[in-house]
């Protein structure tokens, strides 16, 4: 089992069998079907009623309120009780299967509340997926596109909540969020400071205290981490990767990459491809064992 948090999904994770469901329950109705038959698929569960109580086989309960999004892993055993201010309780569910490197992938090792009071765009994605899969025929590309948008929005919401829980991160969030989204730009310190309502000097001090890096170092690290992913998972040329990441001199990009990783981009890509091929062939018989 591989754990891939929603905020860390990359090109190595694939999804199948995406299906959205609009659900309506009676107030205080309890569904216990997953106590006798564990879930056959992963699920993302959006709460649209006053409260939902999810109780696992051990008797531990998770209380979720309107606007919360919950992850229900494949194989989970639990029952669900719906509480509403009206005669019926509404929820939206998206079922799916997830894989990474050929094996099952999970967002967490159990039932987890991913985010509270999700932004309206998240609710819109849930509704769109349900609408697209409601008919007998659905465009798989449209469903997959809406699902990836949903995951992206959830990842953003999870990251915002994580940062907001740390008072130091909360005051730096506007700049951190901007840097993470615009790593190809050489945004000035003064502008980043204004985003956080801080002087340039104060911003530098607080940013370094929280991240351990100067803003320019933070941006460079983010660029090189993305460069590693692109070199490993794409056929993009070294020149195009350098340009996309804001390095307008390919030779300088190669110099910086080698200084940070100990390898040139070409060597990094070659070694990654060799390691990946070796891993893929590990389960196949050696040539000497193959029939002639």
PDB file of C-alpha atoms in Angstrom:
ATOM      1  CA  UNK A   1       0.000   0.000   0.000  1.00  0.00           C
ATOM      2  CA  UNK A   2       1.340   3.403  -0.987  1.00  0.00           C
ATOM      3  CA  UNK A   3       0.236   6.546   0.856  1.00  0.00           C
ATOM      4  CA  UNK A   4       0.024   9.561  -1.471  1.00  0.00           C
ATOM      5  CA  UNK A   5      -1.501  12.611   0.296  1.00  0.00           C
ATOM      6  CA  UNK A   6      -3.859  14.705  -1.824  1.00  0.00           C
ATOM      7  CA  UNK A   7      -1.493  17.678  -1.658  1.00  0.00           C
ATOM      8  CA  UNK A   8       1.372  15.505  -3.001  1.00  0.00           C
ATOM      9  CA  UNK A   9      -0.258  13.877  -6.035  1.00  0.00           C
ATOM     10  CA  UNK A  10       2.016  13.790  -9.084  1.00  0.00           C
ATOM     11  CA  UNK A  11       2.153  12.182 -12.531  1.00  0.00           C
ATOM     12  CA  UNK A  12       2.933   8.776 -11.028  1.00  0.00           C
ATOM     13  CA  UNK A  13      -0.607   8.501  -9.628  1.00  0.00           C
ATOM     14  CA  UNK A  14      -3.451   7.433 -11.925  1.00  0.00           C
ATOM     15  CA  UNK A  15      -7.184   7.141 -11.348  1.00  0.00           C
ATOM     16  CA  UNK A  16      -9.904   4.897 -12.754  1.00  0.00           C
ATOM     17  CA  UNK A  17     -13.574   4.147 -12.219  1.00  0.00           C
ATOM     18  CA  UNK A  18     -14.509   7.696 -11.186  1.00  0.00           C
ATOM     19  CA  UNK A  19     -18.211   7.913 -10.368  1.00  0.00           C
ATOM     20  CA  UNK A  20     -20.129  10.706  -8.641  1.00  0.00           C
ATOM     21  CA  UNK A  21     -23.339  10.168  -6.674  1.00  0.00           C
ATOM     22  CA  UNK A  22     -25.911  12.595  -5.258  1.00  0.00           C
ATOM     23  CA  UNK A  23     -27.307  11.039  -2.084  1.00  0.00           C
ATOM     24  CA  UNK A  24     -30.403  11.808  -0.056  1.00  0.00           C
ATOM     25  CA  UNK A  25     -30.992  10.311   3.405  1.00  0.00           C
ATOM     26  CA  UNK A  26     -33.668  10.624   6.031  1.00  0.00           C
ATOM     27  CA  UNK A  27     -32.753  12.671   9.084  1.00  0.00           C
ATOM     28  CA  UNK A  28     -31.015  10.440  11.670  1.00  0.00           C
ATOM     29  CA  UNK A  29     -30.878   7.534   9.250  1.00  0.00           C
ATOM     30  CA  UNK A  30     -27.936   5.164   9.757  1.00  0.00           C
ATOM     31  CA  UNK A  31     -26.298   3.214   6.958  1.00  0.00           C
ATOM     32  CA  UNK A  32     -24.245   0.276   8.172  1.00  0.00           C
ATOM     33  CA  UNK A  33     -23.614  -1.606   4.928  1.00  0.00           C
ATOM     34  CA  UNK A  34     -19.854  -1.129   5.132  1.00  0.00           C
ATOM     35  CA  UNK A  35     -19.740  -2.909   8.491  1.00  0.00           C
ATOM     36  CA  UNK A  36     -20.600  -6.177   6.762  1.00  0.00           C
ATOM     37  CA  UNK A  37     -19.005  -5.479   3.363  1.00  0.00           C
ATOM     38  CA  UNK A  38     -15.920  -3.221   3.334  1.00  0.00           C
ATOM     39  CA  UNK A  39     -15.741  -0.448   0.751  1.00  0.00           C
ATOM     40  CA  UNK A  40     -14.772  -1.696  -2.694  1.00  0.00           C
ATOM     41  CA  UNK A  41     -13.474   1.690  -3.882  1.00  0.00           C
ATOM     42  CA  UNK A  42     -11.943   4.839  -2.439  1.00  0.00           C
ATOM     43  CA  UNK A  43     -14.369   7.686  -1.805  1.00  0.00           C
ATOM     44  CA  UNK A  44     -14.422  11.451  -1.339  1.00  0.00           C
ATOM     45  CA  UNK A  45     -17.440  12.447   0.717  1.00  0.00           C
ATOM     46  CA  UNK A  46     -18.813  16.002   0.810  1.00  0.00           C
ATOM     47  CA  UNK A  47     -21.175  16.784   3.686  1.00  0.00           C
ATOM     48  CA  UNK A  48     -24.185  18.946   2.761  1.00  0.00           C
ATOM     49  CA  UNK A  49     -26.329  18.398   5.834  1.00  0.00           C
ATOM     50  CA  UNK A  50     -25.921  19.604   9.409  1.00  0.00           C
ATOM     51  CA  UNK A  51     -23.787  16.712  10.609  1.00  0.00           C
ATOM     52  CA  UNK A  52     -22.605  13.215   9.700  1.00  0.00           C
ATOM     53  CA  UNK A  53     -21.152  10.753  12.212  1.00  0.00           C
ATOM     54  CA  UNK A  54     -18.884   8.031  10.827  1.00  0.00           C
ATOM     55  CA  UNK A  55     -18.243   5.181  13.291  1.00  0.00           C
ATOM     56  CA  UNK A  56     -15.686   2.465  12.589  1.00  0.00           C
ATOM     57  CA  UNK A  57     -15.787  -1.167  13.685  1.00  0.00           C
ATOM     58  CA  UNK A  58     -13.879  -0.330  16.888  1.00  0.00           C
ATOM     59  CA  UNK A  59     -16.525   2.211  17.890  1.00  0.00           C
ATOM     60  CA  UNK A  60     -14.406   5.329  17.256  1.00  0.00           C
ATOM     61  CA  UNK A  61     -16.422   8.166  15.735  1.00  0.00           C
ATOM     62  CA  UNK A  62     -15.574  11.022  13.372  1.00  0.00           C
ATOM     63  CA  UNK A  63     -18.037  13.943  13.433  1.00  0.00           C
ATOM     64  CA  UNK A  64     -18.253  15.961  10.235  1.00  0.00           C
ATOM     65  CA  UNK A  65     -20.259  19.098   9.581  1.00  0.00           C
ATOM     66  CA  UNK A  66     -21.665  20.817   6.519  1.00  0.00           C
ATOM     67  CA  UNK A  67     -18.852  21.750   4.124  1.00  0.00           C
ATOM     68  CA  UNK A  68     -16.385  19.122   5.330  1.00  0.00           C
ATOM     69  CA  UNK A  69     -14.768  16.723   2.864  1.00  0.00           C
ATOM     70  CA  UNK A  70     -13.881  13.230   4.103  1.00  0.00           C
ATOM     71  CA  UNK A  71     -11.661  10.545   2.569  1.00  0.00           C
ATOM     72  CA  UNK A  72     -13.037   6.993   2.772  1.00  0.00           C
ATOM     73  CA  UNK A  73     -10.325   4.457   1.854  1.00  0.00           C
ATOM     74  CA  UNK A  74     -10.897   1.272  -0.040  1.00  0.00           C
ATOM     75  CA  UNK A  75     -11.473  -1.592   2.404  1.00  0.00           C
ATOM     76  CA  UNK A  76     -12.739   0.696   5.182  1.00  0.00           C
ATOM     77  CA  UNK A  77     -15.281  -0.792   7.609  1.00  0.00           C
ATOM     78  CA  UNK A  78     -17.753   1.668   9.178  1.00  0.00           C
ATOM     79  CA  UNK A  79     -21.330   2.894   9.522  1.00  0.00           C
ATOM     80  CA  UNK A  80     -22.672   6.378   8.838  1.00  0.00           C
ATOM     81  CA  UNK A  81     -25.401   8.332  10.652  1.00  0.00           C
ATOM     82  CA  UNK A  82     -26.930  11.404   8.997  1.00  0.00           C
ATOM     83  CA  UNK A  83     -28.241  14.363  11.024  1.00  0.00           C
ATOM     84  CA  UNK A  84     -30.124  17.195   9.388  1.00  0.00           C
ATOM     85  CA  UNK A  85     -32.159  20.299  10.184  1.00  0.00           C
ATOM     86  CA  UNK A  86     -34.654  19.168   7.532  1.00  0.00           C
ATOM     87  CA  UNK A  87     -36.483  15.864   6.909  1.00  0.00           C
ATOM     88  CA  UNK A  88     -33.734  14.759   4.542  1.00  0.00           C
ATOM     89  CA  UNK A  89     -29.938  14.890   4.636  1.00  0.00           C
ATOM     90  CA  UNK A  90     -27.937  15.567   1.474  1.00  0.00           C
ATOM     91  CA  UNK A  91     -24.405  14.335   0.663  1.00  0.00           C
ATOM     92  CA  UNK A  92     -22.246  13.966  -2.450  1.00  0.00           C
ATOM     93  CA  UNK A  93     -19.895  11.037  -2.978  1.00  0.00           C
ATOM     94  CA  UNK A  94     -17.206  10.418  -5.585  1.00  0.00           C
ATOM     95  CA  UNK A  95     -15.916   6.838  -5.807  1.00  0.00           C
ATOM     96  CA  UNK A  96     -12.639   6.031  -7.574  1.00  0.00           C
ATOM     97  CA  UNK A  97      -9.671   3.672  -7.759  1.00  0.00           C
ATOM     98  CA  UNK A  98      -6.096   4.957  -7.416  1.00  0.00           C
ATOM     99  CA  UNK A  99      -2.763   3.454  -8.464  1.00  0.00           C
ATOM    100  CA  UNK A 100       0.902   4.468  -8.194  1.00  0.00           C
ATOM    101  CA  UNK A 101       3.731   2.528  -9.810  1.00  0.00           C
ATOM    102  CA  UNK A 102       1.372  -0.345 -10.537  1.00  0.00           C
ATOM    103  CA  UNK A 103       0.051  -0.848  -7.006  1.00  0.00           C
ATOM    104  CA  UNK A 104      -2.878   0.476  -4.977  1.00  0.00           C
ATOM    105  CA  UNK A 105      -2.508   4.067  -3.765  1.00  0.00           C
ATOM    106  CA  UNK A 106      -4.249   5.573  -0.730  1.00  0.00           C
ATOM    107  CA  UNK A 107      -4.631   9.203   0.352  1.00  0.00           C
ATOM    108  CA  UNK A 108      -4.286   8.196   4.024  1.00  0.00           C
ATOM    109  CA  UNK A 109      -4.087   5.057   6.156  1.00  0.00           C
ATOM    110  CA  UNK A 110      -7.684   5.386   7.359  1.00  0.00           C
ATOM    111  CA  UNK A 111     -10.826   7.508   7.270  1.00  0.00           C
ATOM    112  CA  UNK A 112      -9.729  11.154   7.399  1.00  0.00           C
ATOM    113  CA  UNK A 113     -11.370  14.555   7.315  1.00  0.00           C
ATOM    114  CA  UNK A 114      -9.417  16.285   4.556  1.00  0.00           C
ATOM    115  CA  UNK A 115     -10.708  19.824   4.933  1.00  0.00           C
ATOM    116  CA  UNK A 116     -13.399  21.818   6.709  1.00  0.00           C
ATOM    117  CA  UNK A 117     -15.670  24.385   5.090  1.00  0.00           C
ATOM    118  CA  UNK A 118     -14.356  23.620   1.622  1.00  0.00           C
ATOM    119  CA  UNK A 119     -14.522  26.545  -0.839  1.00  0.00           C
ATOM    120  CA  UNK A 120     -17.531  26.731  -3.203  1.00  0.00           C
ATOM    121  CA  UNK A 121     -15.417  25.580  -6.160  1.00  0.00           C
ATOM    122  CA  UNK A 122     -14.925  22.214  -4.405  1.00  0.00           C
ATOM    123  CA  UNK A 123     -18.686  21.759  -4.067  1.00  0.00           C
ATOM    124  CA  UNK A 124     -19.086  22.696  -7.731  1.00  0.00           C
ATOM    125  CA  UNK A 125     -16.618  19.954  -8.754  1.00  0.00           C
ATOM    126  CA  UNK A 126     -18.474  17.342  -6.699  1.00  0.00           C
ATOM    127  CA  UNK A 127     -21.750  18.355  -8.355  1.00  0.00           C
ATOM    128  CA  UNK A 128     -20.177  18.387 -11.825  1.00  0.00           C
ATOM    129  CA  UNK A 129     -18.745  14.886 -11.447  1.00  0.00           C
ATOM    130  CA  UNK A 130     -22.091  13.590 -10.210  1.00  0.00           C
ATOM    131  CA  UNK A 131     -23.889  15.226 -13.144  1.00  0.00           C
ATOM    132  CA  UNK A 132     -21.393  13.876 -15.688  1.00  0.00           C
ATOM    133  CA  UNK A 133     -21.676  10.295 -14.444  1.00  0.00           C
ATOM    134  CA  UNK A 134     -25.436  10.326 -13.853  1.00  0.00           C
ATOM    135  CA  UNK A 135     -26.361   9.341 -17.401  1.00  0.00           C
ATOM    136  CA  UNK A 136     -25.795   6.049 -19.150  1.00  0.00           C
ATOM    137  CA  UNK A 137     -22.926   7.503 -21.174  1.00  0.00           C
ATOM    138  CA  UNK A 138     -20.402   9.988 -19.788  1.00  0.00           C
ATOM    139  CA  UNK A 139     -17.400  11.557 -21.421  1.00  0.00           C
ATOM    140  CA  UNK A 140     -14.480   9.963 -19.544  1.00  0.00           C
ATOM    141  CA  UNK A 141     -12.205  12.891 -20.374  1.00  0.00           C
ATOM    142  CA  UNK A 142     -14.631  15.393 -18.855  1.00  0.00           C
ATOM    143  CA  UNK A 143     -15.067  13.294 -15.714  1.00  0.00           C
ATOM    144  CA  UNK A 144     -11.304  12.894 -15.281  1.00  0.00           C
ATOM    145  CA  UNK A 145     -10.751  16.623 -15.862  1.00  0.00           C
ATOM    146  CA  UNK A 146     -13.327  17.549 -13.204  1.00  0.00           C
ATOM    147  CA  UNK A 147     -11.812  15.005 -10.791  1.00  0.00           C
ATOM    148  CA  UNK A 148      -8.313  16.445 -11.184  1.00  0.00           C
ATOM    149  CA  UNK A 149      -9.704  19.947 -10.605  1.00  0.00           C
ATOM    150  CA  UNK A 150     -11.343  18.642  -7.454  1.00  0.00           C
ATOM    151  CA  UNK A 151      -8.064  17.143  -6.223  1.00  0.00           C
ATOM    152  CA  UNK A 152      -6.202  20.375  -6.989  1.00  0.00           C
ATOM    153  CA  UNK A 153      -8.716  22.476  -5.083  1.00  0.00           C
ATOM    154  CA  UNK A 154      -8.673  20.060  -2.156  1.00  0.00           C
ATOM    155  CA  UNK A 155      -4.878  20.132  -2.104  1.00  0.00           C
ATOM    156  CA  UNK A 156      -4.927  23.930  -1.973  1.00  0.00           C
ATOM    157  CA  UNK A 157      -7.507  23.929   0.828  1.00  0.00           C
ATOM    158  CA  UNK A 158      -5.519  21.369   2.838  1.00  0.00           C
ATOM    159  CA  UNK A 159      -2.346  23.416   2.473  1.00  0.00           C
ATOM    160  CA  UNK A 160      -4.113  26.640   3.510  1.00  0.00           C
ATOM    161  CA  UNK A 161      -5.501  24.980   6.618  1.00  0.00           C
ATOM    162  CA  UNK A 162      -2.095  23.558   7.474  1.00  0.00           C
ATOM    163  CA  UNK A 163      -0.451  26.950   7.194  1.00  0.00           C
ATOM    164  CA  UNK A 164      -3.259  28.717   9.035  1.00  0.00           C
ATOM    165  CA  UNK A 165      -2.769  26.353  11.988  1.00  0.00           C
ATOM    166  CA  UNK A 166       0.739  27.765  12.411  1.00  0.00           C
ATOM    167  CA  UNK A 167       0.647  31.456  13.341  1.00  0.00           C
ATOM    168  CA  UNK A 168       4.064  32.055  11.768  1.00  0.00           C
ATOM    169  CA  UNK A 169       3.015  30.410   8.516  1.00  0.00           C
ATOM    170  CA  UNK A 170      -0.354  32.184   8.491  1.00  0.00           C
ATOM    171  CA  UNK A 171       1.221  35.630   8.358  1.00  0.00           C
ATOM    172  CA  UNK A 172       3.543  34.517   5.535  1.00  0.00           C
ATOM    173  CA  UNK A 173       0.911  32.566   3.605  1.00  0.00           C
ATOM    174  CA  UNK A 174       0.256  35.187   0.868  1.00  0.00           C
ATOM    175  CA  UNK A 175       3.942  35.233  -0.070  1.00  0.00           C
ATOM    176  CA  UNK A 176       4.448  31.466   0.300  1.00  0.00           C
ATOM    177  CA  UNK A 177       1.409  30.760  -1.835  1.00  0.00           C
ATOM    178  CA  UNK A 178       2.559  33.228  -4.496  1.00  0.00           C
ATOM    179  CA  UNK A 179       6.089  31.830  -4.588  1.00  0.00           C
ATOM    180  CA  UNK A 180       4.820  28.260  -4.902  1.00  0.00           C
ATOM    181  CA  UNK A 181       2.530  29.231  -7.790  1.00  0.00           C
ATOM    182  CA  UNK A 182       5.009  31.477  -9.620  1.00  0.00           C
ATOM    183  CA  UNK A 183       8.392  29.809  -9.201  1.00  0.00           C
ATOM    184  CA  UNK A 184       9.369  30.947 -12.701  1.00  0.00           C
ATOM    185  CA  UNK A 185       9.147  34.618 -11.687  1.00  0.00           C
ATOM    186  CA  UNK A 186      11.847  36.643  -9.950  1.00  0.00           C
ATOM    187  CA  UNK A 187       9.448  38.477  -7.652  1.00  0.00           C
ATOM    188  CA  UNK A 188      11.130  41.172  -5.579  1.00  0.00           C
ATOM    189  CA  UNK A 189      11.361  41.028  -1.784  1.00  0.00           C
ATOM    190  CA  UNK A 190       9.570  44.353  -1.395  1.00  0.00           C
ATOM    191  CA  UNK A 191       6.553  43.049  -3.308  1.00  0.00           C
ATOM    192  CA  UNK A 192       6.457  39.807  -1.311  1.00  0.00           C
ATOM    193  CA  UNK A 193       6.641  41.824   1.892  1.00  0.00           C
ATOM    194  CA  UNK A 194       3.712  44.010   0.819  1.00  0.00           C
ATOM    195  CA  UNK A 195       1.637  40.854   0.236  1.00  0.00           C
ATOM    196  CA  UNK A 196       2.100  40.104   3.943  1.00  0.00           C
ATOM    197  CA  UNK A 197       1.769  43.739   5.101  1.00  0.00           C
ATOM    198  CA  UNK A 198       5.401  43.719   6.262  1.00  0.00           C
ATOM    199  CA  UNK A 199       8.435  45.864   5.619  1.00  0.00           C
ATOM    200  CA  UNK A 200      11.126  44.290   3.454  1.00  0.00           C
ATOM    201  CA  UNK A 201      13.454  43.888   6.439  1.00  0.00           C
ATOM    202  CA  UNK A 202      10.793  42.341   8.654  1.00  0.00           C
ATOM    203  CA  UNK A 203       9.648  40.033   5.877  1.00  0.00           C
ATOM    204  CA  UNK A 204      13.182  38.756   5.248  1.00  0.00           C
ATOM    205  CA  UNK A 205      13.649  38.060   8.947  1.00  0.00           C
ATOM    206  CA  UNK A 206      10.337  36.252   9.452  1.00  0.00           C
ATOM    207  CA  UNK A 207      10.614  34.296   6.204  1.00  0.00           C
ATOM    208  CA  UNK A 208      14.090  33.014   7.080  1.00  0.00           C
ATOM    209  CA  UNK A 209      12.977  32.140  10.627  1.00  0.00           C
ATOM    210  CA  UNK A 210      10.071  30.048   9.329  1.00  0.00           C
ATOM    211  CA  UNK A 211      11.549  28.344   6.249  1.00  0.00           C
ATOM    212  CA  UNK A 212      15.243  28.370   7.129  1.00  0.00           C
ATOM    213  CA  UNK A 213      15.909  29.904   3.722  1.00  0.00           C
ATOM    214  CA  UNK A 214      16.042  33.335   2.166  1.00  0.00           C
ATOM    215  CA  UNK A 215      13.181  33.913  -0.332  1.00  0.00           C
ATOM    216  CA  UNK A 216      15.559  33.542  -3.296  1.00  0.00           C
ATOM    217  CA  UNK A 217      16.889  30.247  -1.903  1.00  0.00           C
ATOM    218  CA  UNK A 218      13.342  29.008  -1.290  1.00  0.00           C
ATOM    219  CA  UNK A 219      12.401  29.802  -4.897  1.00  0.00           C
ATOM    220  CA  UNK A 220      15.546  28.130  -6.238  1.00  0.00           C
ATOM    221  CA  UNK A 221      14.887  24.970  -4.240  1.00  0.00           C
ATOM    222  CA  UNK A 222      11.303  24.838  -5.576  1.00  0.00           C
ATOM    223  CA  UNK A 223      12.585  25.274  -9.135  1.00  0.00           C
ATOM    224  CA  UNK A 224      15.134  22.493  -8.821  1.00  0.00           C
ATOM    225  CA  UNK A 225      12.635  20.113  -7.214  1.00  0.00           C
ATOM    226  CA  UNK A 226      10.303  20.671 -10.151  1.00  0.00           C
ATOM    227  CA  UNK A 227      13.225  20.260 -12.565  1.00  0.00           C
ATOM    228  CA  UNK A 228      13.905  16.835 -11.056  1.00  0.00           C
ATOM    229  CA  UNK A 229      10.276  15.803 -11.599  1.00  0.00           C
ATOM    230  CA  UNK A 230      10.289  17.038 -15.197  1.00  0.00           C
ATOM    231  CA  UNK A 231      13.571  15.311 -15.970  1.00  0.00           C
ATOM    232  CA  UNK A 232      12.274  12.050 -14.499  1.00  0.00           C
ATOM    233  CA  UNK A 233       8.711  12.043 -15.805  1.00  0.00           C
ATOM    234  CA  UNK A 234       8.752  13.933 -19.121  1.00  0.00           C
ATOM    235  CA  UNK A 235      10.564  14.024 -22.444  1.00  0.00           C
ATOM    236  CA  UNK A 236      10.982  17.811 -22.324  1.00  0.00           C
ATOM    237  CA  UNK A 237      14.369  19.064 -23.445  1.00  0.00           C
ATOM    238  CA  UNK A 238      16.839  20.537 -20.972  1.00  0.00           C
ATOM    239  CA  UNK A 239      16.455  23.903 -22.715  1.00  0.00           C
ATOM    240  CA  UNK A 240      12.656  23.935 -22.397  1.00  0.00           C
ATOM    241  CA  UNK A 241      12.768  22.867 -18.733  1.00  0.00           C
ATOM    242  CA  UNK A 242      15.239  25.640 -17.961  1.00  0.00           C
ATOM    243  CA  UNK A 243      13.083  28.220 -19.733  1.00  0.00           C
ATOM    244  CA  UNK A 244       9.838  27.035 -18.112  1.00  0.00           C
ATOM    245  CA  UNK A 245      11.423  27.390 -14.665  1.00  0.00           C
ATOM    246  CA  UNK A 246      12.678  30.913 -15.256  1.00  0.00           C
ATOM    247  CA  UNK A 247      16.289  30.103 -16.164  1.00  0.00           C
ATOM    248  CA  UNK A 248      16.941  32.061 -19.334  1.00  0.00           C
ATOM    249  CA  UNK A 249      20.465  30.644 -19.640  1.00  0.00           C
ATOM    250  CA  UNK A 250      20.557  26.853 -20.034  1.00  0.00           C
ATOM    251  CA  UNK A 251      24.227  26.686 -19.116  1.00  0.00           C
ATOM    252  CA  UNK A 252      23.524  28.498 -15.846  1.00  0.00           C
ATOM    253  CA  UNK A 253      20.618  26.133 -15.121  1.00  0.00           C
ATOM    254  CA  UNK A 254      22.891  23.115 -15.650  1.00  0.00           C
ATOM    255  CA  UNK A 255      25.545  24.661 -13.409  1.00  0.00           C
ATOM    256  CA  UNK A 256      23.085  25.346 -10.590  1.00  0.00           C
ATOM    257  CA  UNK A 257      21.440  21.922 -10.948  1.00  0.00           C
ATOM    258  CA  UNK A 258      24.812  20.166 -10.726  1.00  0.00           C
ATOM    259  CA  UNK A 259      25.863  22.252  -7.718  1.00  0.00           C
ATOM    260  CA  UNK A 260      22.679  21.316  -5.843  1.00  0.00           C
ATOM    261  CA  UNK A 261      22.314  17.649  -6.865  1.00  0.00           C
ATOM    262  CA  UNK A 262      25.862  16.601  -7.723  1.00  0.00           C
ATOM    263  CA  UNK A 263      24.783  15.564 -11.234  1.00  0.00           C
ATOM    264  CA  UNK A 264      24.130  17.294 -14.524  1.00  0.00           C
ATOM    265  CA  UNK A 265      20.520  17.259 -15.788  1.00  0.00           C
ATOM    266  CA  UNK A 266      21.481  14.773 -18.523  1.00  0.00           C
ATOM    267  CA  UNK A 267      23.118  12.422 -16.049  1.00  0.00           C
ATOM    268  CA  UNK A 268      20.184  12.745 -13.612  1.00  0.00           C
ATOM    269  CA  UNK A 269      17.706  11.791 -16.335  1.00  0.00           C
ATOM    270  CA  UNK A 270      19.886   8.870 -17.516  1.00  0.00           C
ATOM    271  CA  UNK A 271      20.333   7.473 -14.006  1.00  0.00           C
ATOM    272  CA  UNK A 272      16.637   7.829 -13.197  1.00  0.00           C
ATOM    273  CA  UNK A 273      15.664   6.035 -16.422  1.00  0.00           C
ATOM    274  CA  UNK A 274      18.135   3.219 -15.696  1.00  0.00           C
ATOM    275  CA  UNK A 275      16.856   2.790 -12.133  1.00  0.00           C
ATOM    276  CA  UNK A 276      13.246   2.812 -13.339  1.00  0.00           C
ATOM    277  CA  UNK A 277      14.006   0.202 -16.011  1.00  0.00           C
ATOM    278  CA  UNK A 278      15.765  -1.998 -13.468  1.00  0.00           C
ATOM    279  CA  UNK A 279      12.821  -1.770 -11.096  1.00  0.00           C
ATOM    280  CA  UNK A 280      10.350  -2.565 -13.886  1.00  0.00           C
ATOM    281  CA  UNK A 281      12.360  -5.587 -14.976  1.00  0.00           C
ATOM    282  CA  UNK A 282      12.920  -6.963 -11.496  1.00  0.00           C
ATOM    283  CA  UNK A 283       9.806  -9.129 -11.655  1.00  0.00           C
ATOM    284  CA  UNK A 284      10.635 -10.525 -15.104  1.00  0.00           C
ATOM    285  CA  UNK A 285      12.781 -13.666 -15.508  1.00  0.00           C
ATOM    286  CA  UNK A 286      16.428 -13.233 -16.427  1.00  0.00           C
ATOM    287  CA  UNK A 287      17.439 -13.959 -20.009  1.00  0.00           C
ATOM    288  CA  UNK A 288      19.243 -17.095 -18.884  1.00  0.00           C
ATOM    289  CA  UNK A 289      15.986 -18.451 -17.422  1.00  0.00           C
ATOM    290  CA  UNK A 290      13.903 -17.598 -20.459  1.00  0.00           C
ATOM    291  CA  UNK A 291      13.027 -20.374 -22.903  1.00  0.00           C
ATOM    292  CA  UNK A 292      15.072 -20.457 -26.131  1.00  0.00           C
TER     293      UNK A 292
END
